[in-house]
Amino acid sequence: MDKTFLKLELDKVLERLEEKCFSTLGAELARSLQPNRQLEEVYKRIKATSEAEQLLWRYPDIPLGNIYDIRPQVTRAALGGLLTGEELLQVTATLNGGRRLRQFLLGQEGNWPLLREMANRIGDFRDLEKAINQAIGPEGEVLDRATPRLLALRQQIRKTQEEIKERLDSYLRSAEMQKYLQDNLFTIRNNRYVLPVKQEYRHQVPGLIHDQSASGATLFIEPMALVELNNELRRLKLAEAREIEAILGHLSNLIGREKERLEITLVALGELDFTLAKGSLSREMAALEPRLNNEGRWRIIRGRHPLLKGKVVPVTLTLGESFDTLVITGPNTGGKTVTLKTVGLFTLMTQCGLHLPAGEGTEIDPTATVYADIGDEQSIEQSLSTFSAHMAQVVYILKKATRGSLVLLDELGAGTDPTEGAALAMAILDYLTGAGARTIATTHYSELKAYAYATPRVENAAVEFDSETLQPTYNLIIGTPGESNAFVIASRLGLASAVIERARNLLGEENQRVSRLIAGLAEDKRLSAREREQAEILRREAERARDDLEREKEAWQQQAAKEMEKTRQEARGLLRQARAEIREIMVRLEKALAEESLRGQQQALARAQRQLKELEDAIEASLNRYQPAAGSQPPANVRVGDRVFLVRLGQAGEVVSPPNEQGEVVVQAGILRINARLKDLRLVEMEAGTRPEREGIRNGWTVKTVDNNDIRPEIDLRGLTVEEACHRVDAYLDDAVLAGLNRVYLIHGKGTGTLRVALHDYLRQHPLVKGFRLGGAGEGGSGVTVVDISR
């Protein structure tokens, strides 16, 4: 691995990534992962990690087990080699695990195109799985059912073995034979069944001697009566071995023929395992997807070094915006080196497609080449570099660094004469800034603090130090140089004040002037930071107040919509009641006409006409309370106290503020106070002799125009049943009357005509229908019924 990668400890992050992999396929990709500086490739890597993190968040139980690296077995099978039963089990386990993973990823809802593309490359080998599972048992043994021939051979073997054992049992039961035997049992030697015969009786048991005990007292003899049976058993077992070899060869051949598809599948499984490991590592680090750019810009928000344990003080810094070079000063063990490593490691992790343990808004330029000269005494591998070794590394960096490179230099110029070291450090920073590189350098030299203030595109930063506790706080402050703490520390540790004062005098007037200047600038910076913090607090409070007002406005609007719907329901109820009363009057009229004399009929007719006229007047008065009257236009101006109608909400109210520059006024509508434009208002006036019962659109006010954007002049009934369509038409005609529509269009389609006929029968009986007809040319023809509404 590149020396810079090792200095920035990328290898340790990749070790953590490797531990997250479930298979050696994924672990191999994690071990070989290298940073990439192509923006498109980095973007694809990052997006794959984001998809994996989201998938794991939604489905933490992804089936990723039982996936093995079977590439050697596949290669050997393709070359004609023979796989063992255990190897075949690994193959089928991997194929089954891959298939289940593919089905899982393709079957879940979610937006993860990169993971789906990987899953689509996993092959389906169910026939191969079936063939292996049919022949191989859970312990890797070849099953009897593998082939009919193997089953027959094993049945013959068992039969022959039983026959041999029966013969042997007869020997063991024989009283005469028992005195010749060392033990009353039989055993196996050289794959032959034998009896343990005492040495002195070897001639009493005719047969073949296969072995003897260590003491020589026992001979293992195969009785002559069993020789032929043992030969048959031997022949059967050889035939069994040949059949097993043929079965394994057949299965191996099946695998070898799928070599290309299997290799594609294994690559996809490795990529999926590796990608899901990146998502798992992201979740473990509480990391997020960084923004990317190729403009040499870094913005790290509350970044935490991923290898630090315990409570980590986050780092926030920018680079490549208002400055290209950052000079960090501060005490030893104050976190300067950790800051360098965090910036460098974050860049390399981004180039590897990993998420970063940082806050929202973190941005990285992954196209930059990273160079680092870091000697960290706190790392496990302690630095033994001398000034010469450091300078050799700096020389190499100066030769390689170009515009946009990220250069990290720890304790620049240290290890030599302070005056020469400071001058050398300033020259190096000048060169890198002029070359367009982005540089972060740590130093103890006070001269570099003044240099950073005086040089364009160079900025100071300090690791904060608590002079009370004499400990660093590890907070990085951009724009402020680190203060010299030697005198403060010495004083708190008890060094005599006379000695400290003498040291100040020896420091020199120029150094003291620079120190005072830097201290003054630092104080100004701190005051500005506090003021910005207070301004930020005020800004957030203003935003919260604005959000609260927006929520209240939304709640008011929702309440207004509910009131409007409630009013519409009441209007529909009035219309239904009116229709019921009309039907009742007509029934009474028909009954009277049928039963009364001519004079009685005339009287009944006159009564019915009066009742209908009264009902018509009542309905008209009710409807005037629900809709604006026709003919008026938006007002050119309104005054406080004017009564207006809110067209969009269908709500009446009172103007409580004069129009502003945007042509908006505040209207009090019931409990709601609403901002409204003049074009959305209509002036209203009180009807003579009426008193409002309550506020709202049912308050006796007459409005001068009709403008209802909620009711369309047509309704689509296609696909509904007759009952559903009639119910929809009934409610729709009520709304159409309230909206002031004179004609509407019922879209029922042509089809079989059943819905059209049923609707026409229903419309003939409807009291709000003045007449209807089929649509003409340009109106939808026989697929539309045009309805004229009775007013």
GROMACS .gro file of C-alpha atoms in nm, residues 180 182 196-201 212-219:
model
   16
  180TYR     CA    1  -1.018  -7.175   1.946
  182GLN     CA    2  -0.933  -6.536   2.158
  196PRO     CA    3  -0.947  -6.379   1.619
  197VAL     CA    4  -0.792  -6.727   1.657
  198LYS     CA    5  -0.548  -6.829   1.927
  199GLN     CA    6  -0.197  -6.891   1.792
  200GLU     CA    7  -0.188  -7.250   1.909
  201TYR     CA    8  -0.513  -7.342   1.731
  212GLN     CA    9  -0.171  -6.104   1.394
  213SER     CA   10  -0.173  -5.916   1.723
  214ALA     CA   11   0.128  -5.728   1.850
  215SER     CA   12   0.203  -6.005   2.098
  216GLY     CA   13   0.165  -6.275   1.833
  217ALA     CA   14  -0.085  -6.459   2.051
  218THR     CA   15  -0.375  -6.392   1.816
  219LEU     CA   16  -0.408  -6.456   1.446
   0.00000   0.00000   0.00000
